[in-house]
mmCIF file with all atom_site columns, C-alpha atoms in Angstrom:
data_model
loop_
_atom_site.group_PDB
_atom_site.id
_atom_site.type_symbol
_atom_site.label_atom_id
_atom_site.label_alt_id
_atom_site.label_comp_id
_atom_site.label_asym_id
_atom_site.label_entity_id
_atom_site.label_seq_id
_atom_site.pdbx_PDB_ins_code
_atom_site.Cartn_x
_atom_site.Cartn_y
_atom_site.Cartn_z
_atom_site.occupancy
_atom_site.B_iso_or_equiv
_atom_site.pdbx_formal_charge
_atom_site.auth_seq_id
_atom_site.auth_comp_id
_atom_site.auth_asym_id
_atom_site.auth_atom_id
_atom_site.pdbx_PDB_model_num
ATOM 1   C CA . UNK S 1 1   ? 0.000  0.000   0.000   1.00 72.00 ? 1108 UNK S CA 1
ATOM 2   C CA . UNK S 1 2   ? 2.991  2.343   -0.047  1.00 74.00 ? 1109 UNK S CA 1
ATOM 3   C CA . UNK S 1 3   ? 4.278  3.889   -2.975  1.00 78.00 ? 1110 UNK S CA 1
ATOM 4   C CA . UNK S 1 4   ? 7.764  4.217   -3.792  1.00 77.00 ? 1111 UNK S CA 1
ATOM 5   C CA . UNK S 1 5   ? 8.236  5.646   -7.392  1.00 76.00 ? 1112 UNK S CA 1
ATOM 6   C CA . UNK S 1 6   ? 10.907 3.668   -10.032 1.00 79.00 ? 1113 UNK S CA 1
ATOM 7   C CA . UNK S 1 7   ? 14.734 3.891   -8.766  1.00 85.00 ? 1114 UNK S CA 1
ATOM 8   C CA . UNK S 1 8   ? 17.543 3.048   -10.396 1.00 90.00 ? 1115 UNK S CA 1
ATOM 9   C CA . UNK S 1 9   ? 19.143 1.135   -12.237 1.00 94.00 ? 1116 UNK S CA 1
ATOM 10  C CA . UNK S 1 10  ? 16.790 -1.718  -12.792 1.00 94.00 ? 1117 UNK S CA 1
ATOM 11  C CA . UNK S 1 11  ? 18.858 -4.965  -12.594 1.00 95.00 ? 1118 UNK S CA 1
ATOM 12  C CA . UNK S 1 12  ? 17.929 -7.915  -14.294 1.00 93.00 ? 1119 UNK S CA 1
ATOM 13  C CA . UNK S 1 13  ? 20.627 -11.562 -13.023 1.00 93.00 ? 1120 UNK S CA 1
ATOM 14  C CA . UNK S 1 14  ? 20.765 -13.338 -16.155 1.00 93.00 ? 1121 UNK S CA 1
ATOM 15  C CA . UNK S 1 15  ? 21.682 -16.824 -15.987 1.00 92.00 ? 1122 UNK S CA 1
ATOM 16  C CA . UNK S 1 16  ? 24.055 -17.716 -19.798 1.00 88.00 ? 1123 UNK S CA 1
ATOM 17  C CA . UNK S 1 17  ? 23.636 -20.452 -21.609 1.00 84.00 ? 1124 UNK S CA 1
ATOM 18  C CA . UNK S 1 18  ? 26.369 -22.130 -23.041 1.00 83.00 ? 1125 UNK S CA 1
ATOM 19  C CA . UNK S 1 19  ? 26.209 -20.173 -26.594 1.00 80.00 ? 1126 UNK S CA 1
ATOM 20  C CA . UNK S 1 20  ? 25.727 -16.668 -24.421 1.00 77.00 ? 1127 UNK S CA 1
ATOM 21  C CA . UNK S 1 21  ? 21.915 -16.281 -24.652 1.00 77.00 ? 1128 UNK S CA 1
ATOM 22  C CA . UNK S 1 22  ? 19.595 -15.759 -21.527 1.00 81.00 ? 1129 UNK S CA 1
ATOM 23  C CA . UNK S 1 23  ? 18.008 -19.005 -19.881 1.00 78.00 ? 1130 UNK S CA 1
ATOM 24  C CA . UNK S 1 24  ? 14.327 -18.612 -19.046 1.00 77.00 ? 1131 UNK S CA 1
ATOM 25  C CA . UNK S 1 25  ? 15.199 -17.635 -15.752 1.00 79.00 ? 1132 UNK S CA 1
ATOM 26  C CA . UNK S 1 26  ? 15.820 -14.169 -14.949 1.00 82.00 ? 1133 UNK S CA 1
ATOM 27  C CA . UNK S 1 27  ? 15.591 -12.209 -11.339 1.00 89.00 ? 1134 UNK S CA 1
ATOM 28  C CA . UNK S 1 28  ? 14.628 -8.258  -11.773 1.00 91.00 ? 1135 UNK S CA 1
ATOM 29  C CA . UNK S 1 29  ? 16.027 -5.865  -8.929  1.00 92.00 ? 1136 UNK S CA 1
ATOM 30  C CA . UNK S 1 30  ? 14.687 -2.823  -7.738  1.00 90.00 ? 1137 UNK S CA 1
ATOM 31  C CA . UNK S 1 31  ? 16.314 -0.727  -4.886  1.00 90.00 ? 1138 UNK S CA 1
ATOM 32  C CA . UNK S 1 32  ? 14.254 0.015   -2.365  1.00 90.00 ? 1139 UNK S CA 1
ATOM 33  C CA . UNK S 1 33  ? 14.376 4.098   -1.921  1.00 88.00 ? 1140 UNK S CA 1
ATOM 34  C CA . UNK S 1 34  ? 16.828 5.206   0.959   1.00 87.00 ? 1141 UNK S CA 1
ATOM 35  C CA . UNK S 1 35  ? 13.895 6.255   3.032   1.00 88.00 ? 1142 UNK S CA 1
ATOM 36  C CA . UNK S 1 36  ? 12.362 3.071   2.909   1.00 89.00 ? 1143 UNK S CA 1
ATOM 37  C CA . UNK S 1 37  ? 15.779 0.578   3.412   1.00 88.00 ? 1144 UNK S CA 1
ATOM 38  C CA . UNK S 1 38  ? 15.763 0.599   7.186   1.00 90.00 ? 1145 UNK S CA 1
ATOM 39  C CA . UNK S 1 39  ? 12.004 -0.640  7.798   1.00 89.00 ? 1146 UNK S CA 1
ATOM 40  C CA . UNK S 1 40  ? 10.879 -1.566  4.035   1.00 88.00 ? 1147 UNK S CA 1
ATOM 41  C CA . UNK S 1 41  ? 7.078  -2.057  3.376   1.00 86.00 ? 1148 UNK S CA 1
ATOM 42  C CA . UNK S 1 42  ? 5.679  -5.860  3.726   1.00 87.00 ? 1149 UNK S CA 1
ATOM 43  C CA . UNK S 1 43  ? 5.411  -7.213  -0.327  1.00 88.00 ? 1150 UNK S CA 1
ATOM 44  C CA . UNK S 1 44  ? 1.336  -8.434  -0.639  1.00 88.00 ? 1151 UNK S CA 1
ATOM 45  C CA . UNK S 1 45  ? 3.028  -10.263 -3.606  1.00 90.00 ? 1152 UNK S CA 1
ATOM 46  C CA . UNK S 1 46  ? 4.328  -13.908 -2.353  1.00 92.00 ? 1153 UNK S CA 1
ATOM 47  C CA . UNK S 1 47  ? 6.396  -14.137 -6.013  1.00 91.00 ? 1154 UNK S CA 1
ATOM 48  C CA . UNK S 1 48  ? 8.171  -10.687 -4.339  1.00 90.00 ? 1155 UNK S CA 1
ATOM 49  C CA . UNK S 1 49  ? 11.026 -10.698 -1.961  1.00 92.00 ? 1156 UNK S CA 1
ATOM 50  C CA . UNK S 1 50  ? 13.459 -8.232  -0.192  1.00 92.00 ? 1157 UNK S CA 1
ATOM 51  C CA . UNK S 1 51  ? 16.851 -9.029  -0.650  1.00 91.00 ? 1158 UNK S CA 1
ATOM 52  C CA . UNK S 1 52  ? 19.620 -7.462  0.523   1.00 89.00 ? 1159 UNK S CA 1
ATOM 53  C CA . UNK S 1 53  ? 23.006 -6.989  -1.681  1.00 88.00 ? 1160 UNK S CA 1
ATOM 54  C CA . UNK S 1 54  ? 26.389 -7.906  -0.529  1.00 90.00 ? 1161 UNK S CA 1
ATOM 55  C CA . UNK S 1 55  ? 28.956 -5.379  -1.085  1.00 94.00 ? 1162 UNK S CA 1
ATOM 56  C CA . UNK S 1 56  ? 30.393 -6.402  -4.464  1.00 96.00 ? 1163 UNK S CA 1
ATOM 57  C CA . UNK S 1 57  ? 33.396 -5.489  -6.762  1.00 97.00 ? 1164 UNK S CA 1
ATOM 58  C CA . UNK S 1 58  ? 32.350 -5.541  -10.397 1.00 98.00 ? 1165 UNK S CA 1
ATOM 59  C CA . UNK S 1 59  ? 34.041 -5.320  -13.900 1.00 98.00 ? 1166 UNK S CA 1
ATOM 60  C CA . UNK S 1 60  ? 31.654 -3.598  -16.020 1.00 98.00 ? 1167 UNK S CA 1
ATOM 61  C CA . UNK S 1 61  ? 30.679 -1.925  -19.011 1.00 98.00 ? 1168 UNK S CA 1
ATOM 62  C CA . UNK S 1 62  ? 28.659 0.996   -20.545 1.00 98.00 ? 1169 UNK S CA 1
ATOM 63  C CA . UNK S 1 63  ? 26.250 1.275   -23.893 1.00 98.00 ? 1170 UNK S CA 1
ATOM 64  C CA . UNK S 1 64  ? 23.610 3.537   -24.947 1.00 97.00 ? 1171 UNK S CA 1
ATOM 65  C CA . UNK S 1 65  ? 19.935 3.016   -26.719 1.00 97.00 ? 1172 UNK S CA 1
ATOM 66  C CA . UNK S 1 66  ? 17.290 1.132   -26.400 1.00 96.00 ? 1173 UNK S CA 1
ATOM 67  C CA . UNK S 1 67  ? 18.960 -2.478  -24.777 1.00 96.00 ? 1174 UNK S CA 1
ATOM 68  C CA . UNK S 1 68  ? 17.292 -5.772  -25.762 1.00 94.00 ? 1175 UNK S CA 1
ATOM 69  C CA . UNK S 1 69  ? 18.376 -8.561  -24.682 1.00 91.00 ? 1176 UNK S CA 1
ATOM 70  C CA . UNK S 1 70  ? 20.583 -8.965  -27.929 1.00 93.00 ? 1177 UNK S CA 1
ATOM 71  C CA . UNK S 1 71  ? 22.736 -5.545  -26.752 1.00 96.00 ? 1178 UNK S CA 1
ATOM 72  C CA . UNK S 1 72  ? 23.100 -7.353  -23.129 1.00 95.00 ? 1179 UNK S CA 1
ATOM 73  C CA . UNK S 1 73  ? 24.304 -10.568 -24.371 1.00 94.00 ? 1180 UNK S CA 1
ATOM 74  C CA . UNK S 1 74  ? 26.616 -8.851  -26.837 1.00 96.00 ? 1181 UNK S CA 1
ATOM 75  C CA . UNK S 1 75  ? 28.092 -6.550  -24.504 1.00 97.00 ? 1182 UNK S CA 1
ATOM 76  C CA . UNK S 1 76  ? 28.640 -9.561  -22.322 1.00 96.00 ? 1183 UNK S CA 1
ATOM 77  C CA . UNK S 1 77  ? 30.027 -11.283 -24.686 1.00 95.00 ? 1184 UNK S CA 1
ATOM 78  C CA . UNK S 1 78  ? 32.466 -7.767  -25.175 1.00 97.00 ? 1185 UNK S CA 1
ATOM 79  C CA . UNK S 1 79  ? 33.449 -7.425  -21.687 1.00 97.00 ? 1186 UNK S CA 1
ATOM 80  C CA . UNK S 1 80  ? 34.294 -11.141 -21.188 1.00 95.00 ? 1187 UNK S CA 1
ATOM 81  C CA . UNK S 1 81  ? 36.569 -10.928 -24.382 1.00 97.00 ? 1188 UNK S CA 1
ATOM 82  C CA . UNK S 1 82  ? 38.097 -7.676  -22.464 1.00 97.00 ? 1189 UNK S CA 1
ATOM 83  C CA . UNK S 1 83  ? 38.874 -9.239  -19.529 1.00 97.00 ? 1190 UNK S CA 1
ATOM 84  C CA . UNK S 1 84  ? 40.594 -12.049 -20.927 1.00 95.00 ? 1191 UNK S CA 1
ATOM 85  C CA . UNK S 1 85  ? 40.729 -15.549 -19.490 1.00 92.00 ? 1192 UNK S CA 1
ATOM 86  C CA . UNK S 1 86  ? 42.772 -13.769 -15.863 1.00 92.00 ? 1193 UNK S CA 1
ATOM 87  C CA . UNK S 1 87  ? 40.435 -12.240 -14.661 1.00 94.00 ? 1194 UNK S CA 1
ATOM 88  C CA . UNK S 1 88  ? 38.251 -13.924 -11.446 1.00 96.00 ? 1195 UNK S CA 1
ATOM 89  C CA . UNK S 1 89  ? 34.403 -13.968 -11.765 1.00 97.00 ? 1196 UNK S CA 1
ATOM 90  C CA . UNK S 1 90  ? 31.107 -15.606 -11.642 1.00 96.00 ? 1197 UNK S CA 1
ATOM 91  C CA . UNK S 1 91  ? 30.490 -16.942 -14.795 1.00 93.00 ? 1198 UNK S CA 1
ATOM 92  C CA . UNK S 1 92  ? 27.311 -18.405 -13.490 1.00 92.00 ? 1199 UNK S CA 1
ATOM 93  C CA . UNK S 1 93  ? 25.283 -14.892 -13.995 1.00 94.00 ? 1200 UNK S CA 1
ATOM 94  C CA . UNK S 1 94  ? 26.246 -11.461 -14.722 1.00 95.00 ? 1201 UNK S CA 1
ATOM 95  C CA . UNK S 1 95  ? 23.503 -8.203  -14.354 1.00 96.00 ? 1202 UNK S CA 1
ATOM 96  C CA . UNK S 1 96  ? 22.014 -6.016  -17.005 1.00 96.00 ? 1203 UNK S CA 1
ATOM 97  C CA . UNK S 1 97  ? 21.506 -2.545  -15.389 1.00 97.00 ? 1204 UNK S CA 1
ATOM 98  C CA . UNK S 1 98  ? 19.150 -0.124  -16.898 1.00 96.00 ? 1205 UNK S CA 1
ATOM 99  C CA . UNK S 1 99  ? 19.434 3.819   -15.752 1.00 96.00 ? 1206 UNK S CA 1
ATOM 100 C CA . UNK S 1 100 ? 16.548 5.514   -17.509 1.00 95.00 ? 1207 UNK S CA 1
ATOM 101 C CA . UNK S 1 101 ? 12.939 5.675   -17.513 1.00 91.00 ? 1208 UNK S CA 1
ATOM 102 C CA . UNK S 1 102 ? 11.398 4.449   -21.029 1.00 89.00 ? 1209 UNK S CA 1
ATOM 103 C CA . UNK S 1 103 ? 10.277 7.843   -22.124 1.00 92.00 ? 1210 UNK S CA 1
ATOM 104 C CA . UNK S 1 104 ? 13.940 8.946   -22.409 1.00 93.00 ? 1211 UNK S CA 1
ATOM 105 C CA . UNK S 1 105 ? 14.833 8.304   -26.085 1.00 92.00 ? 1212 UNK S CA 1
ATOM 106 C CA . UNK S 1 106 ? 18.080 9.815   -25.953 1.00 94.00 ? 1213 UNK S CA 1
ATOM 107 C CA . UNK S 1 107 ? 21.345 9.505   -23.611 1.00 96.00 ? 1214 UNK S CA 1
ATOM 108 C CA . UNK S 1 108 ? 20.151 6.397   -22.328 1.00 97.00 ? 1215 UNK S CA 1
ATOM 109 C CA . UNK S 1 109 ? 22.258 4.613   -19.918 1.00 97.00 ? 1216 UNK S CA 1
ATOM 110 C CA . UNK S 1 110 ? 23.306 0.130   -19.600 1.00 98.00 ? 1217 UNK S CA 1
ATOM 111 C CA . UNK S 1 111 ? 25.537 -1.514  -18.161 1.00 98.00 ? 1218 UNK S CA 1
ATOM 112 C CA . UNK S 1 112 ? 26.856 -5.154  -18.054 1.00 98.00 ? 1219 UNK S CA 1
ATOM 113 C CA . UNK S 1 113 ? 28.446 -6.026  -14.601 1.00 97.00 ? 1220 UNK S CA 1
ATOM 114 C CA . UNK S 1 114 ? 30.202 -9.391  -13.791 1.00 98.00 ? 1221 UNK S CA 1
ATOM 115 C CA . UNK S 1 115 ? 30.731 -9.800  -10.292 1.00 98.00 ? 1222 UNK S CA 1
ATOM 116 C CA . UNK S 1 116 ? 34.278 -10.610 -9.090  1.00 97.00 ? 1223 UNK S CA 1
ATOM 117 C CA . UNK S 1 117 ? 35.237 -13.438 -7.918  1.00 94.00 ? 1224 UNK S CA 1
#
C-alpha cells in the first residue's frame, strides 16, 4: 500500500547459456528508496522478496539506446573478451543494469556487470 516511485538502475541476473543467450530464468532488482531501506514495506506479492546486496566489486561496461536482450548478451560477450581468461568472476550470472525511464529516447544509460570473484 505504499508507494515508492521507479529507482535506479533496474537490474535484471541473467543466468548464460552455453552459446551466451539468456536461460528462461531471470531475477529483476529494484532498490528500495533510501527512506524506505531501514524498515521496508511488507510485499502483498508472495512471487516478491526483499533481498539485501552484498557489497560487491564488479568489472563492467557501458552502452547507450534502447537495450534488448541482444545488446546485453553482446556486450557480455564484449566485456568477457576484455577481460581475458585472468580475470576472477562468476560466470554463473552477470547483471544487465538499466538507468533511464522508457520515455527517455536519448542519452540512455546500460551496463553489463560481472561480479568478481
Amino acid at each position: 500500500g505504499v508507494g515508492m516511485g521507479m529507482t535506479a538502475p533496474v537490474s535484471i541476473t541473467a543466468f548464460p547459456a552455453e552459446d551466451g543467450s539468456f536461460q528462461q530464468k531471470v531475477k529483476v532488482s529494484l532498490r528500495i528508496p533510501s527512506q524506505f531501506q531501514a524498515n521496508p514495506p511488507c510485499p502483498t506479492d508472495e512471487s516478491i522478496k526483499i533481498e539485501e546486496r552484498q557489497e560487491m566489486t564488479i568489472y563492467s561496461t557501458q552502452f547507450g539506446g534502447y537495450a534488448k536482450e541482444a545488446d546485453y548478451v553482446s556486450y557480455a560477450a564484449k566485456l568477457r573478451a576484455a577481460l581475458g581468461s585472468d580475470a576472477a568472476y562468476r560466470k554463473d550470472f552477470y547483471l544487465c543494469n538499466g538507468y533511464d525511464p522508457p520515455m527517455k529516447p536519448y542519452g540512455r544509460r546500460n551496463e553489463v556487470w560481472f561480479v568478481k570473484e
